[in-house]
């Protein structure tokens, strides 16, 4: 079968569906499904009119999806109109779907994108906005994930490590659109912890709780970011922190240290400090050393440099930072912070402005821009 032919026909088939009234994202999904069907059928029975075949199949799949969505909405409307039911056992297969979407044949980034689309119910556009990438880029990523798993048996789910990675990435998205992904990730991790006796599952749940406990203090009333050191710790959720610490201590007692337990231990030390000045940075550096031994992530080394600078002074932080790739996310912002701490306000202001241009989101960009403006006003 000529795959080049399929690629050449895709834009025109997509255009036909859009002209018939399908929205772009739904048309794209339908065309991708039709292409997968063609890959299955055409090697033994290629049609005489390939384009016509693709249009027919794609349009049928679009209509099926539209009818299914309409029927689902009607069912949901009927449920909302019904009186509250009596006690009944609840059935939630969302976590099982996570295991299926987190297939070993997918990379973690592809798995989380596919999970958000297939399980979370987000549109391609919403997922792209959460990832801060163009919609077309995210559509390609999801389509590649679909193609990757199209030939595998979905009754063979991914392993626990893959699901943990997906849940961790979903939690870190923090996307507050139609679905609160952070709260959903915590809910599912609770389910996983109840079903599986695994210290890293407990470590991930503790990490999520300890981070989520600070959520209310992370932004000011105007929506601007509030750095950890400046947060009102009275707004932290002490009940959630206590639960996270208790779960973490039980996991660490099993002496099977993993990446998520080490991260949770660092978060617990931040949560334990009554003020930013009382943070035990020396112990945090030690935990980052443990974490660096468990993962080769350069982000861990960047965070270790931050902790080292807080423990031993800004010059120590800058020395550690100089050994890392300056293209790392937030590398420039950290350098600006340490130069300010070291008294070099001109360099710090320049680096804050440079970091603002590299910021991954608007809130962070605004914060760094204000930092640069603050220092420029003092010079």
mmCIF file of C-alpha atoms in Angstrom:
data_model
loop_
_atom_site.group_PDB
_atom_site.id
_atom_site.type_symbol
_atom_site.label_atom_id
_atom_site.label_comp_id
_atom_site.label_asym_id
_atom_site.label_seq_id
_atom_site.Cartn_x
_atom_site.Cartn_y
_atom_site.Cartn_z
ATOM 1 C CA UNK A 1 0.000 0.000 0.000
ATOM 2 C CA UNK A 2 1.240 3.466 -0.890
ATOM 3 C CA UNK A 3 1.459 5.397 2.407
ATOM 4 C CA UNK A 4 2.564 8.459 0.459
ATOM 5 C CA UNK A 5 -0.852 8.362 -1.215
ATOM 6 C CA UNK A 6 -2.555 8.465 2.186
ATOM 7 C CA UNK A 7 -0.469 11.435 3.265
ATOM 8 C CA UNK A 8 -1.210 13.296 0.049
ATOM 9 C CA UNK A 9 -4.964 12.715 0.364
ATOM 10 C CA UNK A 10 -5.245 13.718 4.015
ATOM 11 C CA UNK A 11 -5.446 17.542 3.585
ATOM 12 C CA UNK A 12 -8.135 17.378 0.897
ATOM 13 C CA UNK A 13 -10.219 14.851 2.839
ATOM 14 C CA UNK A 14 -9.925 17.018 5.948
ATOM 15 C CA UNK A 15 -11.021 20.054 3.938
ATOM 16 C CA UNK A 16 -14.078 18.238 2.602
ATOM 17 C CA UNK A 17 -15.225 17.279 6.103
ATOM 18 C CA UNK A 18 -14.792 20.835 7.340
ATOM 19 C CA UNK A 19 -16.795 22.173 4.384
ATOM 20 C CA UNK A 20 -19.548 19.687 5.200
ATOM 21 C CA UNK A 21 -19.871 21.243 8.629
ATOM 22 C CA UNK A 22 -17.479 19.339 10.895
ATOM 23 C CA UNK A 23 -15.372 21.438 13.248
ATOM 24 C CA UNK A 24 -11.641 21.160 12.617
ATOM 25 C CA UNK A 25 -10.679 19.095 15.698
ATOM 26 C CA UNK A 26 -13.521 16.591 15.194
ATOM 27 C CA UNK A 27 -12.772 16.362 11.468
ATOM 28 C CA UNK A 28 -9.107 15.754 12.192
ATOM 29 C CA UNK A 29 -9.932 12.920 14.600
ATOM 30 C CA UNK A 30 -12.305 11.363 12.061
ATOM 31 C CA UNK A 31 -9.712 11.525 9.291
ATOM 32 C CA UNK A 32 -7.066 9.984 11.542
ATOM 33 C CA UNK A 33 -9.464 7.138 12.380
ATOM 34 C CA UNK A 34 -10.155 6.659 8.666
ATOM 35 C CA UNK A 35 -6.418 6.503 7.942
ATOM 36 C CA UNK A 36 -5.977 3.825 10.595
ATOM 37 C CA UNK A 37 -8.846 1.881 9.010
ATOM 38 C CA UNK A 38 -7.188 2.250 5.600
ATOM 39 C CA UNK A 39 -3.927 0.893 6.979
ATOM 40 C CA UNK A 40 -5.864 -2.149 8.146
ATOM 41 C CA UNK A 41 -8.041 -2.747 5.067
ATOM 42 C CA UNK A 42 -6.198 -1.498 2.002
ATOM 43 C CA UNK A 43 -3.274 -3.954 1.932
ATOM 44 C CA UNK A 44 -5.739 -6.727 0.977
ATOM 45 C CA UNK A 45 -8.510 -4.673 -0.652
ATOM 46 C CA UNK A 46 -7.471 -1.225 -1.917
ATOM 47 C CA UNK A 47 -10.463 0.707 -3.285
ATOM 48 C CA UNK A 48 -10.653 2.001 -6.838
ATOM 49 C CA UNK A 49 -11.350 5.512 -5.564
ATOM 50 C CA UNK A 50 -9.055 5.979 -2.527
ATOM 51 C CA UNK A 51 -10.110 9.581 -1.881
ATOM 52 C CA UNK A 52 -13.807 8.781 -2.080
ATOM 53 C CA UNK A 53 -13.294 5.832 0.263
ATOM 54 C CA UNK A 54 -11.482 8.004 2.824
ATOM 55 C CA UNK A 55 -14.144 10.734 2.653
ATOM 56 C CA UNK A 56 -16.941 8.191 3.132
ATOM 57 C CA UNK A 57 -15.288 6.412 6.058
ATOM 58 C CA UNK A 58 -14.147 9.641 7.741
ATOM 59 C CA UNK A 59 -17.591 11.220 7.402
ATOM 60 C CA UNK A 60 -19.216 8.077 8.810
ATOM 61 C CA UNK A 61 -16.847 8.097 11.779
ATOM 62 C CA UNK A 62 -17.520 11.803 12.335
ATOM 63 C CA UNK A 63 -21.271 11.179 12.349
ATOM 64 C CA UNK A 64 -20.889 8.211 14.705
ATOM 65 C CA UNK A 65 -18.838 10.296 17.117
ATOM 66 C CA UNK A 66 -21.284 13.209 16.911
ATOM 67 C CA UNK A 67 -24.269 10.927 17.535
ATOM 68 C CA UNK A 68 -22.455 9.292 20.456
ATOM 69 C CA UNK A 69 -21.630 12.683 21.997
ATOM 70 C CA UNK A 70 -25.218 13.854 21.529
ATOM 71 C CA UNK A 71 -26.567 10.670 23.096
ATOM 72 C CA UNK A 72 -24.136 11.018 25.980
ATOM 73 C CA UNK A 73 -25.229 14.596 26.617
ATOM 74 C CA UNK A 74 -28.879 13.523 26.556
ATOM 75 C CA UNK A 75 -28.161 10.758 29.054
ATOM 76 C CA UNK A 76 -26.332 13.222 31.298
ATOM 77 C CA UNK A 77 -29.250 15.666 31.066
ATOM 78 C CA UNK A 78 -31.699 12.911 32.012
ATOM 79 C CA UNK A 79 -29.527 11.902 34.962
ATOM 80 C CA UNK A 80 -29.448 15.489 36.230
ATOM 81 C CA UNK A 81 -33.259 15.628 36.049
ATOM 82 C CA UNK A 82 -33.719 12.396 37.973
ATOM 83 C CA UNK A 83 -34.103 12.355 41.775
ATOM 84 C CA UNK A 84 -31.030 11.402 43.756
ATOM 85 C CA UNK A 85 -30.621 7.613 43.840
ATOM 86 C CA UNK A 86 -30.306 5.559 47.000
ATOM 87 C CA UNK A 87 -27.094 3.954 48.173
ATOM 88 C CA UNK A 88 -25.427 1.886 45.488
ATOM 89 C CA UNK A 89 -21.908 0.638 44.855
ATOM 90 C CA UNK A 90 -19.934 3.116 42.758
ATOM 91 C CA UNK A 91 -18.061 1.926 39.697
ATOM 92 C CA UNK A 92 -15.232 4.039 38.292
ATOM 93 C CA UNK A 93 -13.057 2.519 35.595
ATOM 94 C CA UNK A 94 -11.066 5.711 34.971
ATOM 95 C CA UNK A 95 -7.935 4.335 36.595
ATOM 96 C CA UNK A 96 -8.144 1.184 34.488
ATOM 97 C CA UNK A 97 -8.361 3.382 31.393
ATOM 98 C CA UNK A 98 -5.205 5.147 32.565
ATOM 99 C CA UNK A 99 -3.451 1.793 32.638
ATOM 100 C CA UNK A 100 -4.643 1.071 29.105
ATOM 101 C CA UNK A 101 -3.635 4.474 27.722
ATOM 102 C CA UNK A 102 -0.270 4.334 29.518
ATOM 103 C CA UNK A 103 0.792 1.507 27.231
ATOM 104 C CA UNK A 104 4.493 0.557 27.363
ATOM 105 C CA UNK A 105 4.801 1.282 23.642
ATOM 106 C CA UNK A 106 4.157 5.006 24.260
ATOM 107 C CA UNK A 107 6.476 7.650 25.658
ATOM 108 C CA UNK A 108 5.209 9.327 28.858
ATOM 109 C CA UNK A 109 4.466 12.594 27.005
ATOM 110 C CA UNK A 110 2.445 10.760 24.357
ATOM 111 C CA UNK A 111 0.681 8.690 27.002
ATOM 112 C CA UNK A 112 -0.447 11.731 28.979
ATOM 113 C CA UNK A 113 -1.693 13.503 25.841
ATOM 114 C CA UNK A 114 -3.626 10.425 24.737
ATOM 115 C CA UNK A 115 -5.030 9.986 28.251
ATOM 116 C CA UNK A 116 -6.283 13.571 28.397
ATOM 117 C CA UNK A 117 -7.974 13.155 25.007
ATOM 118 C CA UNK A 118 -9.374 9.646 25.445
ATOM 119 C CA UNK A 119 -10.121 9.601 29.186
ATOM 120 C CA UNK A 120 -10.199 13.207 30.330
ATOM 121 C CA UNK A 121 -12.540 14.252 27.523
ATOM 122 C CA UNK A 122 -10.566 17.418 26.700
ATOM 123 C CA UNK A 123 -10.459 18.631 23.121
ATOM 124 C CA UNK A 124 -7.235 18.766 21.166
ATOM 125 C CA UNK A 125 -7.317 22.548 21.478
ATOM 126 C CA UNK A 126 -7.659 22.433 25.279
ATOM 127 C CA UNK A 127 -4.762 19.996 25.616
ATOM 128 C CA UNK A 128 -2.627 22.155 23.329
ATOM 129 C CA UNK A 129 -3.366 25.190 25.506
ATOM 130 C CA UNK A 130 -2.383 23.227 28.615
ATOM 131 C CA UNK A 131 0.926 22.272 26.982
ATOM 132 C CA UNK A 132 1.435 25.753 25.473
ATOM 133 C CA UNK A 133 1.935 24.302 21.994
ATOM 134 C CA UNK A 134 0.089 24.916 18.699
ATOM 135 C CA UNK A 135 -3.082 22.884 18.221
ATOM 136 C CA UNK A 136 -1.655 21.257 15.091
ATOM 137 C CA UNK A 137 1.415 20.081 17.032
ATOM 138 C CA UNK A 138 -0.729 18.489 19.729
ATOM 139 C CA UNK A 139 -3.012 16.917 17.106
ATOM 140 C CA UNK A 140 0.014 15.273 15.510
ATOM 141 C CA UNK A 141 1.238 14.028 18.891
ATOM 142 C CA UNK A 142 -2.121 12.465 19.722
ATOM 143 C CA UNK A 143 -2.446 11.011 16.228
ATOM 144 C CA UNK A 144 0.993 9.411 16.509
ATOM 145 C CA UNK A 145 -0.001 7.931 19.863
ATOM 146 C CA UNK A 146 -3.182 6.518 18.341
ATOM 147 C CA UNK A 147 -1.237 4.993 15.474
ATOM 148 C CA UNK A 148 1.303 3.515 17.885
ATOM 149 C CA UNK A 149 -1.326 1.675 19.905
ATOM 150 C CA UNK A 150 -3.616 0.822 16.979
ATOM 151 C CA UNK A 151 -1.917 -2.520 16.490
ATOM 152 C CA UNK A 152 -1.539 -3.557 20.125
ATOM 153 C CA UNK A 153 -3.925 -5.439 22.391
ATOM 154 C CA UNK A 154 -5.357 -3.056 24.966
ATOM 155 C CA UNK A 155 -6.047 -5.828 27.436
ATOM 156 C CA UNK A 156 -2.295 -5.674 28.068
ATOM 157 C CA UNK A 157 -2.043 -2.493 30.166
ATOM 158 C CA UNK A 158 0.998 -0.421 31.025
ATOM 159 C CA UNK A 159 2.898 -1.065 34.219
ATOM 160 C CA UNK A 160 2.623 0.855 37.473
ATOM 161 C CA UNK A 161 5.730 2.966 36.794
ATOM 162 C CA UNK A 162 4.231 4.213 33.517
ATOM 163 C CA UNK A 163 0.895 5.049 35.155
ATOM 164 C CA UNK A 164 2.664 6.889 37.976
ATOM 165 C CA UNK A 165 4.572 8.964 35.435
ATOM 166 C CA UNK A 166 1.357 9.824 33.584
ATOM 167 C CA UNK A 167 -0.439 10.766 36.802
ATOM 168 C CA UNK A 168 2.538 12.916 37.815
ATOM 169 C CA UNK A 169 2.507 14.737 34.482
ATOM 170 C CA UNK A 170 -1.270 15.197 34.606
ATOM 171 C CA UNK A 171 -0.971 16.699 38.104
ATOM 172 C CA UNK A 172 1.796 19.043 36.966
ATOM 173 C CA UNK A 173 -0.291 20.399 34.103
ATOM 174 C CA UNK A 174 -2.425 22.248 36.643
ATOM 175 C CA UNK A 175 -4.848 23.070 33.840
ATOM 176 C CA UNK A 176 -7.985 24.695 35.260
ATOM 177 C CA UNK A 177 -10.348 24.355 32.327
ATOM 178 C CA UNK A 178 -13.321 21.992 32.115
ATOM 179 C CA UNK A 179 -11.497 19.487 34.324
ATOM 180 C CA UNK A 180 -9.371 20.256 37.386
ATOM 181 C CA UNK A 181 -6.489 17.992 36.461
ATOM 182 C CA UNK A 182 -4.633 18.374 39.752
ATOM 183 C CA UNK A 183 -7.655 17.308 41.819
ATOM 184 C CA UNK A 184 -8.428 14.492 39.375
ATOM 185 C CA UNK A 185 -4.843 13.216 39.532
ATOM 186 C CA UNK A 186 -5.008 13.175 43.350
ATOM 187 C CA UNK A 187 -8.329 11.300 43.263
ATOM 188 C CA UNK A 188 -6.957 8.634 40.941
ATOM 189 C CA UNK A 189 -3.686 8.319 42.870
ATOM 190 C CA UNK A 190 -5.728 7.746 46.029
ATOM 191 C CA UNK A 191 -7.520 4.916 44.227
ATOM 192 C CA UNK A 192 -4.214 3.460 43.088
ATOM 193 C CA UNK A 193 -2.753 3.681 46.605
ATOM 194 C CA UNK A 194 -5.796 1.853 47.977
ATOM 195 C CA UNK A 195 -5.427 -0.893 45.372
ATOM 196 C CA UNK A 196 -1.629 -1.332 45.283
ATOM 197 C CA UNK A 197 0.750 -1.590 48.226
ATOM 198 C CA UNK A 198 3.711 0.208 46.663
ATOM 199 C CA UNK A 199 5.949 2.815 48.383
ATOM 200 C CA UNK A 200 6.301 4.917 45.216
ATOM 201 C CA UNK A 201 2.523 5.106 44.795
ATOM 202 C CA UNK A 202 2.378 6.385 48.383
ATOM 203 C CA UNK A 203 5.284 8.721 47.636
ATOM 204 C CA UNK A 204 3.487 10.230 44.642
ATOM 205 C CA UNK A 205 0.266 10.705 46.616
ATOM 206 C CA UNK A 206 2.212 12.411 49.423
ATOM 207 C CA UNK A 207 3.991 14.650 46.913
ATOM 208 C CA UNK A 208 0.696 15.697 45.299
ATOM 209 C CA UNK A 209 -0.934 16.459 48.652
ATOM 210 C CA UNK A 210 2.017 18.497 49.924
ATOM 211 C CA UNK A 211 2.140 20.588 46.749
ATOM 212 C CA UNK A 212 -1.628 20.949 46.459
ATOM 213 C CA UNK A 213 -1.807 22.157 50.069
ATOM 214 C CA UNK A 214 -0.076 25.403 48.966
ATOM 215 C CA UNK A 215 -2.432 26.053 46.058
ATOM 216 C CA UNK A 216 -4.487 28.835 47.663
ATOM 217 C CA UNK A 217 -1.347 30.855 48.486
ATOM 218 C CA UNK A 218 0.325 30.594 45.079
ATOM 219 C CA UNK A 219 -1.489 33.508 43.455
ATOM 220 C CA UNK A 220 -2.450 36.995 44.577
ATOM 221 C CA UNK A 221 -6.023 38.337 44.187
ATOM 222 C CA UNK A 222 -5.002 39.904 40.856
ATOM 223 C CA UNK A 223 -3.830 36.509 39.552
ATOM 224 C CA UNK A 224 -0.109 37.248 39.819
ATOM 225 C CA UNK A 225 2.316 34.583 41.034
ATOM 226 C CA UNK A 226 3.457 34.577 44.658
ATOM 227 C CA UNK A 227 6.904 32.940 45.102
ATOM 228 C CA UNK A 228 7.205 30.259 47.795
ATOM 229 C CA UNK A 229 9.262 32.506 50.073
ATOM 230 C CA UNK A 230 6.572 35.227 49.967
ATOM 231 C CA UNK A 231 3.499 33.026 50.369
ATOM 232 C CA UNK A 232 1.137 33.477 53.302
ATOM 233 C CA UNK A 233 1.712 30.162 55.045
ATOM 234 C CA UNK A 234 -1.459 30.665 57.045
ATOM 235 C CA UNK A 235 -3.329 29.913 53.813
ATOM 236 C CA UNK A 236 -1.674 26.521 53.407
ATOM 237 C CA UNK A 237 -3.952 23.547 54.028
ATOM 238 C CA UNK A 238 -2.486 22.122 57.246
ATOM 239 C CA UNK A 239 -4.821 19.101 57.223
ATOM 240 C CA UNK A 240 -3.634 18.133 53.748
ATOM 241 C CA UNK A 241 0.001 18.683 54.767
ATOM 242 C CA UNK A 242 -0.424 16.442 57.813
ATOM 243 C CA UNK A 243 -1.939 13.712 55.656
ATOM 244 C CA UNK A 244 0.880 13.992 53.115
ATOM 245 C CA UNK A 245 3.569 13.807 55.811
ATOM 246 C CA UNK A 246 1.933 10.772 57.440
ATOM 247 C CA UNK A 247 1.738 8.924 54.108
ATOM 248 C CA UNK A 248 5.346 9.848 53.315
ATOM 249 C CA UNK A 249 6.687 8.684 56.675
ATOM 250 C CA UNK A 250 5.011 5.299 56.247
ATOM 251 C CA UNK A 251 6.502 4.948 52.757
ATOM 252 C CA UNK A 252 10.020 5.953 53.835
ATOM 253 C CA UNK A 253 9.889 3.481 56.721
ATOM 254 C CA UNK A 254 9.835 0.651 54.163
ATOM 255 C CA UNK A 255 13.374 1.604 53.069
ATOM 256 C CA UNK A 256 12.636 1.366 49.330
ATOM 257 C CA UNK A 257 13.423 4.934 48.331
ATOM 258 C CA UNK A 258 12.216 6.132 44.963
ATOM 259 C CA UNK A 259 12.039 9.368 43.000
ATOM 260 C CA UNK A 260 8.578 10.422 44.185
ATOM 261 C CA UNK A 261 9.358 9.713 47.844
ATOM 262 C CA UNK A 262 12.499 11.883 47.611
ATOM 263 C CA UNK A 263 10.538 14.719 45.998
ATOM 264 C CA UNK A 264 7.864 14.418 48.663
ATOM 265 C CA UNK A 265 10.521 14.598 51.402
ATOM 266 C CA UNK A 266 11.734 17.907 49.950
ATOM 267 C CA UNK A 267 8.158 19.220 49.790
ATOM 268 C CA UNK A 268 7.625 18.133 53.400
ATOM 269 C CA UNK A 269 10.671 20.126 54.564
ATOM 270 C CA UNK A 270 9.240 23.234 52.886
ATOM 271 C CA UNK A 271 5.856 22.582 54.492
ATOM 272 C CA UNK A 272 7.435 22.065 57.920
ATOM 273 C CA UNK A 273 9.162 25.471 57.997
ATOM 274 C CA UNK A 274 7.085 28.086 59.897
ATOM 275 C CA UNK A 275 8.742 30.814 57.795
ATOM 276 C CA UNK A 276 10.857 30.879 54.644
ATOM 277 C CA UNK A 277 13.890 31.902 56.703
ATOM 278 C CA UNK A 278 13.560 28.768 58.871
ATOM 279 C CA UNK A 279 13.651 26.360 55.932
ATOM 280 C CA UNK A 280 16.182 23.556 56.462
ATOM 281 C CA UNK A 281 18.069 24.099 53.212
ATOM 282 C CA UNK A 282 21.002 21.898 54.260
ATOM 283 C CA UNK A 283 18.730 18.877 54.577
ATOM 284 C CA UNK A 284 16.982 19.809 51.312
ATOM 285 C CA UNK A 285 20.370 19.750 49.540
ATOM 286 C CA UNK A 286 20.958 16.268 50.974
ATOM 287 C CA UNK A 287 17.612 15.081 49.633
ATOM 288 C CA UNK A 288 18.428 16.542 46.209
ATOM 289 C CA UNK A 289 21.657 14.525 46.308
ATOM 290 C CA UNK A 290 19.538 11.418 46.929
ATOM 291 C CA UNK A 291 17.171 12.403 44.126
ATOM 292 C CA UNK A 292 20.041 13.035 41.700
ATOM 293 C CA UNK A 293 21.202 9.486 42.360
ATOM 294 C CA UNK A 294 17.763 8.159 41.405
ATOM 295 C CA UNK A 295 17.215 10.162 38.219
ATOM 296 C CA UNK A 296 19.374 11.768 35.563
ATOM 297 C CA UNK A 297 17.016 14.742 35.260
ATOM 298 C CA UNK A 298 18.877 18.031 34.707
ATOM 299 C CA UNK A 299 15.941 19.808 36.364
ATOM 300 C CA UNK A 300 16.847 18.033 39.609
ATOM 301 C CA UNK A 301 20.384 19.436 39.356
ATOM 302 C CA UNK A 302 18.968 22.909 38.698
ATOM 303 C CA UNK A 303 16.783 22.668 41.801
ATOM 304 C CA UNK A 304 19.769 21.384 43.759
ATOM 305 C CA UNK A 305 21.720 24.485 42.702
ATOM 306 C CA UNK A 306 18.887 26.620 44.066
ATOM 307 C CA UNK A 307 18.930 24.758 47.378
ATOM 308 C CA UNK A 308 22.726 24.984 47.560
ATOM 309 C CA UNK A 309 22.590 28.731 46.982
ATOM 310 C CA UNK A 310 20.083 29.104 49.790
ATOM 311 C CA UNK A 311 22.165 26.903 52.120
ATOM 312 C CA UNK A 312 25.681 28.203 51.351
ATOM 313 C CA UNK A 313 25.078 31.601 49.779
ATOM 314 C CA UNK A 314 24.475 32.988 46.279
ATOM 315 C CA UNK A 315 28.062 32.483 45.069
ATOM 316 C CA UNK A 316 27.774 28.750 45.772
ATOM 317 C CA UNK A 317 24.498 28.710 43.868
ATOM 318 C CA UNK A 318 26.002 30.514 40.884
ATOM 319 C CA UNK A 319 28.979 28.130 40.850
ATOM 320 C CA UNK A 320 26.650 25.108 40.761
ATOM 321 C CA UNK A 321 24.492 26.809 38.138
ATOM 322 C CA UNK A 322 27.491 27.457 35.878
ATOM 323 C CA UNK A 323 27.981 23.683 35.502
ATOM 324 C CA UNK A 324 24.500 23.231 33.998
ATOM 325 C CA UNK A 325 23.142 23.820 30.510
ATOM 326 C CA UNK A 326 21.879 27.417 30.404
ATOM 327 C CA UNK A 327 19.040 26.376 28.070
ATOM 328 C CA UNK A 328 17.332 24.570 30.959
ATOM 329 C CA UNK A 329 13.878 25.971 31.799
ATOM 330 C CA UNK A 330 14.154 28.683 34.482
ATOM 331 C CA UNK A 331 17.976 28.582 34.459
ATOM 332 C CA UNK A 332 18.114 32.282 33.612
ATOM 333 C CA UNK A 333 15.555 33.187 36.297
ATOM 334 C CA UNK A 334 17.582 31.348 38.944
ATOM 335 C CA UNK A 335 20.755 33.111 37.810
ATOM 336 C CA UNK A 336 18.967 36.458 38.076
ATOM 337 C CA UNK A 337 17.839 35.651 41.627
ATOM 338 C CA UNK A 338 21.343 34.732 42.794
ATOM 339 C CA UNK A 339 22.934 37.775 41.157
ATOM 340 C CA UNK A 340 20.408 39.932 43.004
ATOM 341 C CA UNK A 341 21.227 38.154 46.270
ATOM 342 C CA UNK A 342 24.919 38.777 45.544
ATOM 343 C CA UNK A 343 24.326 42.512 45.063
ATOM 344 C CA UNK A 344 24.809 42.672 41.277
ATOM 345 C CA UNK A 345 21.520 44.433 40.523
ATOM 346 C CA UNK A 346 22.378 45.413 36.940
ATOM 347 C CA UNK A 347 23.092 41.836 35.899
ATOM 348 C CA UNK A 348 20.083 40.577 37.833
ATOM 349 C CA UNK A 349 17.716 43.058 36.136
ATOM 350 C CA UNK A 350 19.026 42.091 32.698
ATOM 351 C CA UNK A 351 18.646 38.377 33.434
ATOM 352 C CA UNK A 352 15.130 38.815 34.857
ATOM 353 C CA UNK A 353 14.093 40.546 31.628
ATOM 354 C CA UNK A 354 15.734 37.793 29.573
ATOM 355 C CA UNK A 355 14.016 35.116 31.664
ATOM 356 C CA UNK A 356 10.654 36.826 31.139
ATOM 357 C CA UNK A 357 10.979 36.309 27.378
ATOM 358 C CA UNK A 358 11.584 32.592 27.974
ATOM 359 C CA UNK A 359 8.782 32.121 30.517
ATOM 360 C CA UNK A 360 6.450 29.187 29.773
ATOM 361 C CA UNK A 361 3.268 31.015 30.782
ATOM 362 C CA UNK A 362 1.857 34.518 31.121
ATOM 363 C CA UNK A 363 1.749 34.556 34.929
ATOM 364 C CA UNK A 364 5.433 33.684 35.209
ATOM 365 C CA UNK A 365 6.332 36.161 32.466
ATOM 366 C CA UNK A 366 4.527 38.962 34.300
ATOM 367 C CA UNK A 367 6.247 38.069 37.579
ATOM 368 C CA UNK A 368 9.732 38.127 36.043
ATOM 369 C CA UNK A 369 8.997 41.366 34.201
ATOM 370 C CA UNK A 370 7.990 42.982 37.492
ATOM 371 C CA UNK A 371 11.194 41.739 39.102
ATOM 372 C CA UNK A 372 13.262 43.362 36.371
ATOM 373 C CA UNK A 373 11.304 46.609 36.657
ATOM 374 C CA UNK A 374 11.731 46.609 40.456
ATOM 375 C CA UNK A 375 15.515 46.348 40.189
ATOM 376 C CA UNK A 376 15.765 48.888 37.387
ATOM 377 C CA UNK A 377 13.861 51.360 39.582
ATOM 378 C CA UNK A 378 16.431 50.895 42.378
ATOM 379 C CA UNK A 379 19.460 51.607 40.167
#
